[in-house]
Amino acid sequence: METAARNSDVVRMLEEIGDLLEVKGEQNFRVNAYRKAARAIADLREDIGELYLAGRLREIPGVGEALEQKIAEFLETGRLGYLERLQAEFPPGLLTLLEVPGLGPRRARVLYETLKIESLPALEQAARSGQIRDLPGMGEKVEANILRELERLKQRSTRHPLEFGLSQARDLLAQLRRSAPVAQAAFAGSLRRMRDTIGDLDLLVVSSEPERVAEAFTRLPRVVDVLSHGPQRASVLLRGGLQADLRIVPAESWGAALQYFTGSKAHNVHLRELALRHGWTLNEYGLFDVKTGERLAGEDEDELYRRLGLQPIPPELREDQGEIEAALRGALPALVTLDDIRGDLHVHSDWTDGSAPLATMAAAAAARGYQYMAITDHTKSLGVARGLDEARVLEQRALVDRLNAELAPFRILLGTEMDIKRDGTLDLANEALDVMDYVSISVHSAMNQPREQMTERMLRAISNPYVTTLNHPRGRLLRRREAYEVDLERVIEAAAQRGVALEVNAQPERMDLDGFWARRAIQAGARLTISTDSHAPGQLDFMPLGVASARRGWATRRDVLNTLPLDELLDFLGARKAAARHARGLT
Ligand code: DGT
Ligand code: CA
Ligand code: CA
Ligand code: ZN
């Protein structure tokens, strides 16, 4: 049985209660009870739904009888009456004030009670006109701080990480299905194309009662503002700053609407040109003959593409980057799928900065149906992560061998995520690499070196014949850190020549390589790995994000190293190691 919410949903729910109680002026101990439980659940290694089903919620620190009941209700139904009643006590805009860092629930309450501020624009206006400095507990410094944070909020990319969009969209559709009659529902827009970042959520549903659905949508718990609202559509602003657009369409235009609202715009424009050449017109209602008005397609999306003489085009490719030409020739690539993935090649344990023991991570990987997993803990120069030195590597080798005897046929590969030092030398001696099964390398320090230096550094690093994979090659963190300055084309070229794979890292904030660079890598003849960089068992579930990036890069199964079955992967790695030894004059 599946519960209606995941750990992160429960954490958000409890934090929201804490915030609302504080805005209300409740006593600290009540507020803190929710926050403490939220933190404990955020740190949980187990799925809270499973704990609930096993009757073990009370084992979570800070969860007593009252909280147990609330969490149970939320897990069962995806909503919580208590929270909804609390939310109803405030104007929805007031809650957006809590998104201003440093403002906090108490000050939000003062602003609301004294100046009737209940939106970010109103807050900005009050701060600009100097009305805030004289309020109790504020002052000029707080006022200036509010203005600065508001500016930052605006600048902080209006785009959001894909994973955030996906989880929000899943919640919204689940809640909508519970509150109105929905016959069919899907994601559209950049969310369906699985772009690494999304500008807003586009949702599409079929319903016999569109007005009821639109109405219900504007009343969902996370909605803080209704931007527009009609009989067949609604646009809302969600807590967290994301906009969501909902369209309700009749069943006969489902395929056409899905096609149109999936985009991209450039893809649609090109497709419409193609239709016009046949004397047809294409819009969100269907494909029509211009002269007769006859409807040629519209109910089914694949059918619509076929009618235009095209292979159905996977959403990830719809960027007008040659996919329409390829589909016309019947030459679309057979894109790699999640099912093709045989193992995860980037996983951490509590030997360094992971949260779980190696055995737990291996069991979690095996439970996902994988044949193998590479344990790739950090190396010694990454002090913050208590990176491993050569002696610890030997200890880990012994543990991996012991576990493998128990877990067969599942196989743990002893790997490393070895630091590339600032001069491009590697963190571990070749003797240590020689006891490993899989060597991957990463830049984690001196990340703002000039372009030429960073490029030389990476080139030097991948020239070590023990190296199999260069991890997260661009080093960007969405909303936090720009990519390294590096001539990635040159690095890709060299990697292709040396047979070094480039990682498509599936961490939601990394998504590195993204689709664009993954495609460049494949075109250059390099191989990819798709891995999660998991630091906890649940993060193994990020794999679909990596697969999506690779698909956006036109990757087929053969372009991806970890689609190989275990025996073929072992042959491949064995051959690389033999070559490395040969280069060192060992054989
Ligand atoms: P985003 O939201 O910036 O991540 O990107 P999209 O692609 O989701 O863009 P969005 O939300 O503005 O529109 C969703 C889809 O609707 C878009 O991919 C294609 C379609 N669409 C929107 N505006 C136009 C337009 O002016 N012409 C055409 N042909 N399609 C459009
Ligand atoms: Ca969108
Ligand atoms: Ca949109
Ligand atoms: Zn890592």
XYZ file of C-alpha atoms and ligand atoms in Angstrom:
621
model
C 0.000 0.000 0.000
C 1.145 3.516 -0.836
C 0.487 6.428 1.459
C -0.595 9.816 0.100
C 2.501 11.728 1.167
C 6.253 11.358 1.432
C 8.699 12.380 4.150
C 9.348 15.781 2.591
C 5.599 16.474 2.369
C 5.160 15.698 6.059
C 8.124 17.918 6.935
C 6.652 20.812 4.941
C 3.259 20.267 6.550
C 4.662 20.371 10.093
C 6.848 23.408 9.377
C 3.853 25.217 8.012
C 1.855 24.503 11.161
C 4.783 25.795 13.229
C 4.942 29.007 11.202
C 1.212 29.572 11.379
C 1.091 28.994 15.119
C 3.884 31.488 15.559
C 2.094 34.059 13.411
C -0.914 33.454 15.627
C 1.200 34.202 18.681
C 1.039 30.739 20.231
C 3.436 29.825 23.012
C 6.938 28.792 22.040
C 6.743 25.244 23.306
C 3.758 24.477 21.059
C 5.446 26.004 18.018
C 8.686 24.191 18.747
C 6.959 20.837 19.119
C 6.055 20.924 15.424
C 9.450 22.143 14.325
C 11.269 19.544 16.368
C 9.187 16.751 14.880
C 9.734 18.211 11.394
C 13.506 18.094 11.888
C 13.379 14.529 13.189
C 11.386 13.433 10.146
C 13.734 15.254 7.795
C 16.563 13.175 9.272
C 14.671 9.877 9.045
C 16.310 7.200 6.984
C 13.093 5.256 6.584
C 9.988 6.044 4.603
C 7.483 7.562 6.999
C 4.628 5.830 5.189
C 6.202 2.493 6.030
C 6.703 3.493 9.651
C 3.059 4.441 9.813
C 1.877 1.184 8.298
C 4.027 -0.669 10.821
C 2.430 1.343 13.656
C 5.802 2.855 14.563
C 5.240 6.618 14.197
C 5.648 7.140 17.959
C 9.265 5.969 17.683
C 10.105 9.258 15.954
C 11.564 11.695 18.502
C 8.987 14.347 19.393
C 5.990 12.484 18.008
C 3.364 11.862 20.679
C -0.259 10.892 20.439
C -1.582 14.191 19.023
C 1.083 14.450 16.348
C 0.732 10.786 15.500
C -2.935 11.352 14.700
C -2.221 14.381 12.533
C 0.536 12.630 10.605
C -1.698 9.584 10.122
C -4.510 11.708 8.725
C -2.094 13.444 6.384
C -0.572 10.163 5.194
C -3.975 8.591 4.647
C -5.639 11.484 2.842
C -2.894 13.838 1.690
C -4.443 16.667 3.687
C -4.925 17.751 7.254
C -8.107 19.357 8.541
C -6.269 21.059 11.403
C -3.832 22.780 9.002
C -6.602 23.834 6.653
C -8.535 25.418 9.530
C -5.366 27.224 10.615
C -4.741 28.478 7.078
C -8.296 29.732 6.863
C -7.630 32.080 9.796
C -5.255 34.170 7.670
C -5.483 35.914 4.322
C -3.429 33.760 1.938
C -1.099 36.618 1.009
C 0.072 36.932 4.580
C 1.748 33.543 4.333
C 3.915 34.723 1.421
C 5.523 37.200 3.835
C 7.093 34.189 5.522
C 9.122 33.603 2.382
C 11.169 36.740 3.033
C 14.302 35.420 4.765
C 14.848 36.893 8.196
C 11.364 38.312 8.526
C 9.867 35.457 10.500
C 6.342 34.729 11.700
C 6.320 37.214 14.604
C 7.204 40.226 12.497
C 4.817 39.060 9.779
C 2.071 39.187 12.351
C 3.002 42.694 13.485
C 3.039 43.887 9.871
C -0.374 42.420 9.292
C -1.946 43.733 12.467
C -0.557 47.257 12.308
C -0.256 48.054 8.596
C -2.605 45.401 7.168
C 0.235 44.132 4.978
C -0.686 40.860 3.335
C 1.374 40.657 0.140
C 4.969 41.122 -0.996
C 4.199 44.240 -3.100
C 2.490 45.824 -0.084
C 5.495 44.943 2.042
C 7.853 46.520 -0.454
C 5.804 49.689 -0.626
C 5.684 50.015 3.157
C 9.432 49.479 3.424
C 10.180 52.007 0.690
C 8.043 54.672 2.304
C 9.759 54.143 5.660
C 6.693 52.879 7.500
C 8.302 49.751 8.891
C 11.203 51.191 10.928
C 8.880 52.588 13.630
C 7.016 49.359 14.307
C 7.748 47.464 17.547
C 10.758 45.175 17.212
C 11.774 46.467 13.762
C 13.964 49.531 13.227
C 15.855 50.907 10.226
C 18.125 47.928 9.935
C 15.245 45.488 9.658
C 13.567 47.721 7.102
C 16.695 47.889 4.952
C 17.133 44.156 5.314
C 13.583 43.534 4.105
C 14.212 45.604 0.993
C 17.426 43.771 0.268
C 15.810 40.367 0.694
C 12.862 41.360 -1.490
C 15.297 42.343 -4.219
C 17.070 39.036 -3.862
C 13.795 37.129 -3.976
C 12.974 38.797 -7.275
C 16.393 38.113 -8.730
C 16.735 34.602 -7.465
C 15.969 32.944 -10.718
C 12.299 32.786 -11.389
C 13.067 29.273 -12.612
C 12.830 26.314 -10.255
C 14.570 22.937 -10.178
C 12.687 20.202 -12.051
C 12.372 17.936 -9.010
C 10.673 20.703 -7.016
C 8.222 21.256 -9.874
C 7.508 17.542 -10.229
C 6.756 17.033 -6.546
C 4.543 20.122 -6.415
C 2.686 19.064 -9.551
C 2.140 15.529 -8.220
C 0.680 16.948 -5.008
C -1.561 19.385 -6.853
C -3.011 16.771 -9.176
C -3.557 14.302 -6.327
C -5.377 16.952 -4.297
C -7.374 18.081 -7.308
C -8.521 14.538 -8.024
C -9.854 14.321 -4.489
C -11.828 17.541 -4.677
C -13.357 17.538 -8.172
C -14.288 15.102 -10.957
C -11.146 14.575 -13.073
C -11.242 11.931 -15.811
C -7.684 12.328 -17.052
C -4.732 14.436 -15.963
C -1.183 15.093 -17.144
C 1.783 17.408 -16.813
C 2.523 19.613 -19.829
C 5.060 22.363 -20.577
C 8.712 22.181 -19.598
C 7.731 19.838 -16.773
C 6.712 17.148 -19.252
C 9.750 17.874 -21.405
C 11.759 17.353 -18.204
C 13.841 20.477 -18.581
C 16.312 20.791 -15.718
C 14.571 23.970 -14.580
C 10.975 25.022 -15.029
C 9.417 28.462 -15.270
C 5.960 27.394 -14.143
C 3.766 24.304 -13.870
C 1.438 23.494 -16.747
C -1.283 20.998 -15.903
C -3.922 19.563 -18.165
C -7.083 17.675 -17.253
C -10.192 16.263 -18.891
C -13.414 16.733 -16.979
C -17.134 16.748 -17.627
C -17.442 19.571 -15.104
C -14.669 22.035 -16.026
C -16.001 24.921 -13.963
C -16.045 22.851 -10.815
C -12.467 21.725 -11.461
C -11.219 25.281 -12.092
C -12.941 26.449 -8.927
C -11.500 23.595 -6.852
C -8.024 24.296 -8.247
C -8.084 27.870 -6.940
C -8.933 26.542 -3.486
C -6.154 23.979 -3.073
C -4.216 24.297 0.194
C -0.948 25.562 -1.268
C -2.541 28.322 -3.349
C -1.678 31.799 -2.044
C -3.025 33.886 -4.890
C -5.357 33.421 -7.864
C -3.833 35.129 -10.921
C -6.645 34.373 -13.359
C -9.704 32.189 -13.341
C -12.097 31.225 -16.154
C -14.567 28.432 -16.910
C -11.882 26.196 -18.466
C -8.679 27.428 -16.896
C -7.070 28.909 -13.848
C -3.635 30.240 -12.948
C -2.503 30.376 -9.355
C 0.534 31.271 -7.315
C 1.720 28.591 -4.888
C 3.583 28.943 -1.632
C 7.246 28.783 -2.555
C 6.734 31.189 -5.456
C 5.835 28.772 -8.239
C 3.002 29.582 -10.659
C 0.669 26.817 -11.842
C -1.497 26.975 -14.970
C -4.377 24.553 -15.296
C -6.364 23.935 -18.469
C -9.462 21.787 -18.625
C -10.185 20.323 -22.051
C -12.806 18.007 -23.571
C -11.718 14.426 -24.246
C -11.794 14.845 -28.036
C -9.031 17.509 -27.912
C -6.899 15.791 -25.255
C -4.083 14.816 -27.626
C -3.992 18.185 -29.369
C -4.025 20.094 -26.084
C -1.334 17.879 -24.633
C 0.784 18.424 -27.721
C 0.223 22.178 -27.780
C 0.817 22.856 -24.088
C 3.814 20.546 -23.896
C 5.622 22.737 -26.392
C 8.245 23.839 -26.685
C 7.049 26.915 -28.462
C 9.763 26.521 -31.122
C 8.747 22.893 -31.668
C 5.086 23.931 -32.016
C 5.854 26.674 -34.511
C 7.804 24.236 -36.679
C 5.043 21.634 -36.435
C 2.396 24.144 -37.461
C 4.446 25.068 -40.555
C 4.512 21.419 -41.463
C 0.721 21.203 -41.092
C 0.220 24.286 -43.262
C 2.209 22.719 -46.078
C -0.463 19.994 -46.180
C -3.248 22.584 -46.165
C -4.010 21.810 -42.540
C -4.120 23.876 -39.416
C -2.918 22.766 -36.007
C -3.957 24.255 -32.682
C -4.776 23.159 -29.155
C -8.161 21.805 -30.298
C -6.932 19.518 -33.038
C -5.569 19.110 -36.533
C -8.044 20.381 -39.136
C -8.328 20.578 -42.903
C -8.321 24.305 -43.737
C -10.790 24.003 -46.640
C -13.323 21.528 -45.330
C -12.862 22.151 -41.626
C -12.710 18.401 -41.156
C -11.048 17.254 -37.971
C -8.127 14.989 -38.834
C -6.746 14.258 -35.357
C -6.892 15.559 -31.807
C -7.902 12.912 -29.330
C -4.596 11.060 -29.265
C -1.202 12.735 -29.306
C 0.734 9.960 -31.060
C -1.955 9.819 -33.739
C -1.554 13.538 -34.313
C 2.169 13.151 -34.990
C 1.548 10.183 -37.299
C -1.067 12.103 -39.246
C 1.603 14.727 -39.893
C 3.868 12.020 -41.299
C 6.077 11.907 -38.204
C 7.124 9.297 -35.697
C 5.645 10.248 -32.309
C 8.311 12.451 -30.725
C 9.216 11.891 -27.057
C 8.523 15.097 -25.042
C 12.175 15.343 -23.943
C 13.223 15.983 -27.561
C 10.690 18.674 -28.397
C 13.013 21.663 -28.609
C 13.199 22.048 -32.405
C 16.764 20.815 -32.371
C 16.428 18.452 -35.305
C 13.819 16.108 -33.831
C 11.152 16.990 -36.408
C 13.542 16.337 -39.301
C 14.583 13.039 -37.723
C 10.958 12.012 -37.109
C 10.134 12.754 -40.754
C 12.900 10.366 -41.832
C 11.796 7.794 -39.265
C 15.216 8.195 -37.671
C 14.448 9.172 -34.060
C 16.862 7.530 -31.607
C 15.530 4.810 -29.281
C 16.082 6.811 -26.104
C 17.488 5.213 -22.978
C 14.831 4.397 -20.351
C 14.828 3.910 -16.593
C 14.356 0.175 -17.196
C 17.654 0.066 -19.072
C 19.623 1.140 -15.999
C 21.378 -1.839 -14.385
C 23.082 -0.064 -11.512
C 24.075 3.210 -9.882
C 27.720 4.249 -10.174
C 27.813 7.154 -7.718
C 26.776 6.356 -4.143
C 28.081 7.529 -0.751
C 27.990 5.836 2.644
C 28.627 6.891 6.232
C 32.311 6.142 5.668
C 32.319 9.757 4.419
C 29.396 12.164 4.107
C 26.566 9.725 3.405
C 23.973 9.097 6.110
C 23.692 5.304 5.885
C 26.013 2.313 6.261
C 27.421 0.771 3.113
C 25.359 -2.382 3.615
C 22.160 -0.304 3.801
C 22.944 1.523 0.587
C 23.699 -1.757 -1.160
C 20.470 -3.315 0.070
C 18.533 -0.272 -1.132
C 20.167 -0.512 -4.564
C 19.451 -4.242 -4.769
C 15.836 -3.586 -3.748
C 15.494 -1.333 -6.790
C 16.288 -4.274 -9.001
C 19.845 -3.211 -9.805
C 22.578 -5.744 -10.482
C 25.302 -3.547 -9.039
C 26.226 -0.322 -7.287
C 29.560 1.453 -7.091
C 30.371 2.825 -3.662
C 32.167 6.090 -4.397
C 33.090 7.736 -1.126
C 35.213 10.875 -1.046
C 38.992 11.011 -0.690
C 41.307 12.540 1.858
C 41.667 16.107 0.596
C 37.943 16.619 1.075
C 38.328 17.175 4.808
C 34.732 18.248 5.410
C 33.552 14.852 4.231
C 36.227 12.936 6.216
C 37.548 11.630 2.901
C 39.306 8.263 2.816
C 43.068 7.814 2.665
C 44.838 4.795 1.147
C 44.652 2.776 4.373
C 40.893 3.330 4.720
C 40.430 2.333 1.102
C 41.969 -1.042 1.932
C 39.605 -1.414 4.878
C 36.663 -0.563 2.648
C 37.909 -3.140 0.114
C 37.724 -5.826 2.825
C 34.180 -4.811 3.830
C 32.999 -4.734 0.222
C 34.413 -8.229 -0.383
C 32.662 -9.523 2.741
C 29.327 -7.951 1.784
C 29.588 -9.227 -1.766
C 29.864 -12.777 -0.467
C 26.511 -12.255 1.280
C 24.736 -10.282 -1.440
C 25.644 -12.299 -4.546
C 24.589 -12.142 -7.330
C 24.238 -8.434 -6.499
C 27.655 -6.790 -6.652
C 29.116 -3.790 -4.880
C 31.922 -2.285 -6.923
C 34.583 -0.668 -4.793
C 34.845 2.768 -6.317
C 35.920 6.249 -5.378
C 34.900 9.806 -5.992
C 38.462 11.020 -5.947
C 39.290 14.689 -5.657
C 41.044 16.381 -8.536
C 43.581 18.599 -6.830
C 44.111 22.159 -7.987
C 47.000 21.222 -10.262
C 45.107 18.319 -11.836
C 46.909 15.597 -9.894
C 44.759 13.025 -8.158
C 44.181 12.558 -4.455
C 45.087 8.864 -4.146
C 48.209 7.007 -5.210
C 47.959 4.632 -8.175
C 48.551 1.702 -5.783
C 45.220 2.501 -4.093
C 43.434 2.877 -7.431
C 44.774 -0.520 -8.362
C 42.694 -2.249 -5.667
C 39.516 -0.576 -6.890
C 36.914 -1.677 -9.403
C 35.786 1.759 -10.536
C 37.480 5.157 -10.415
C 35.538 8.382 -10.782
C 36.916 11.868 -10.207
C 35.500 15.285 -9.292
C 36.484 18.901 -8.808
C 35.409 19.965 -5.304
C 37.943 22.707 -4.497
C 39.442 25.835 -6.094
C 36.295 26.019 -8.169
C 36.850 29.545 -9.422
C 40.147 28.988 -11.179
C 40.535 30.829 -14.487
C 39.267 28.999 -17.560
C 42.639 27.953 -18.946
C 43.810 26.589 -15.608
C 40.593 24.666 -14.926
C 40.674 23.184 -18.408
C 44.296 22.026 -18.040
C 43.468 20.675 -14.599
C 40.636 18.481 -15.912
C 42.631 17.361 -18.946
C 45.492 16.293 -16.738
C 43.163 14.457 -14.373
C 41.452 12.402 -17.047
C 44.814 11.428 -18.522
C 45.342 8.984 -15.641
C 44.505 5.617 -17.218
C 42.798 4.332 -14.050
C 40.052 6.948 -14.409
C 36.734 5.706 -15.756
C 34.413 8.679 -15.195
C 34.509 12.442 -14.743
C 31.684 13.352 -12.327
C 29.364 16.385 -12.535
C 31.664 17.981 -15.132
C 30.250 21.517 -14.963
C 29.995 21.831 -11.180
C 26.964 24.071 -11.164
C 24.436 24.080 -8.335
C 21.057 25.428 -9.390
C 20.285 28.749 -7.716
C 23.525 28.575 -5.737
C 26.620 28.257 -7.872
C 27.507 28.914 -11.494
C 29.301 26.272 -13.548
C 33.103 26.274 -13.478
C 34.841 28.383 -16.079
C 36.123 25.618 -18.309
C 36.494 24.751 -21.988
C 34.156 21.817 -21.721
C 34.307 21.099 -25.448
C 38.015 20.333 -25.102
C 37.482 18.230 -22.003
C 34.725 16.246 -23.734
C 36.935 15.733 -26.765
C 39.787 14.405 -24.633
C 37.426 12.223 -22.593
C 36.073 10.685 -25.789
C 39.590 9.944 -27.018
C 40.638 8.329 -23.762
C 37.413 6.395 -23.291
C 36.577 8.309 -20.114
C 32.837 8.538 -19.435
C 31.100 11.773 -18.470
C 28.558 11.700 -15.678
C 24.944 12.783 -15.933
C 24.429 13.510 -12.244
C 20.808 13.205 -11.102
C 20.950 15.257 -7.891
C 18.075 17.764 -8.288
C 20.358 20.763 -7.746
C 23.077 19.493 -10.067
C 21.446 17.942 -13.154
C 24.987 17.979 -14.530
C 25.582 17.229 -17.402
C 22.261 18.610 -18.601
C 20.622 17.567 -21.873
C 22.508 20.094 -23.970
C 25.947 18.959 -22.821
C 25.005 15.294 -22.741
C 24.228 15.578 -26.444
C 27.554 17.277 -27.136
C 29.334 14.488 -25.291
C 27.589 11.787 -27.313
C 28.240 13.626 -30.571
C 31.927 13.760 -29.649
C 31.862 9.996 -29.172
C 32.071 9.969 -25.367
C 30.156 7.609 -23.158
C 27.841 8.735 -20.334
C 27.091 7.385 -16.887
C 23.757 8.217 -15.239
C 24.050 8.229 -11.453
C 22.321 9.691 -8.433
C 25.244 10.724 -6.182
C 23.062 9.389 -3.345
C 23.941 10.355 0.209
C 20.935 8.466 1.656
C 18.944 5.426 0.473
C 15.909 7.442 -0.653
C 18.056 9.497 -3.005
C 18.490 6.475 -5.246
C 15.026 7.510 -6.459
C 16.560 10.519 -8.253
C 17.588 8.201 -11.105
C 14.638 9.228 -13.367
C 15.921 12.822 -13.303
C 19.268 11.691 -14.673
C 17.612 9.471 -17.250
C 15.558 12.504 -18.334
C 18.697 14.609 -18.863
C 20.288 11.845 -20.902
C 17.116 11.485 -22.975
C 17.139 15.228 -23.581
C 20.660 14.609 -24.838
C 19.355 12.042 -27.346
C 21.111 9.223 -25.488
C 20.358 5.612 -26.378
C 21.010 2.624 -24.145
C 24.359 2.071 -25.824
C 25.584 5.557 -24.928
C 25.285 4.829 -21.206
C 27.845 2.745 -19.336
C 25.546 1.640 -16.510
C 23.048 0.045 -18.845
C 25.589 -2.777 -19.237
C 24.737 -5.998 -17.441
C 27.134 -6.808 -14.603
C 29.286 -9.289 -16.521
C 29.816 -6.910 -19.436
C 30.545 -4.011 -17.106
C 33.115 -6.133 -15.262
C 34.756 -7.030 -18.581
C 34.867 -3.367 -19.527
C 36.324 -2.263 -16.182
C 38.754 -5.172 -16.144
C 40.090 -4.221 -19.560
C 40.568 -0.612 -18.493
C 42.439 -1.667 -15.398
C 44.664 -4.024 -17.363
C 45.513 -1.164 -19.720
C 46.294 1.122 -16.773
C 48.601 -1.499 -15.279
C 50.257 -2.030 -18.600
C 50.856 1.729 -18.897
C 52.560 1.616 -15.502
C 54.761 -1.243 -16.641
C 53.218 -3.697 -14.155
C 52.435 -6.441 -16.642
P 8.801 27.349 -18.894
O 7.468 27.468 -18.245
O 9.472 28.652 -19.101
O 9.709 26.395 -18.209
O 8.583 26.751 -20.363
P 7.265 26.154 -21.022
O 7.694 25.518 -22.291
O 6.527 25.320 -20.054
O 6.456 27.451 -21.439
P 5.037 28.029 -21.004
O 4.650 27.627 -19.647
O 5.107 29.490 -21.283
O 4.029 27.429 -22.075
C 3.706 26.060 -22.077
C 3.591 25.597 -23.490
O 2.485 26.238 -24.154
C 4.776 25.945 -24.361
O 5.831 25.026 -24.197
C 4.182 25.879 -25.718
C 2.795 26.418 -25.517
N 2.792 27.841 -25.857
C 2.794 28.863 -25.006
N 2.786 30.026 -25.676
C 2.797 29.706 -26.982
C 2.792 30.461 -28.199
O 2.784 31.688 -28.209
N 2.795 29.762 -29.364
C 2.811 28.393 -29.381
N 2.827 27.760 -30.547
N 2.815 27.655 -28.272
C 2.812 28.305 -27.096
Ca 5.666 26.075 -18.101
Ca 2.672 28.172 -18.326
Zn 29.388 12.431 -4.845
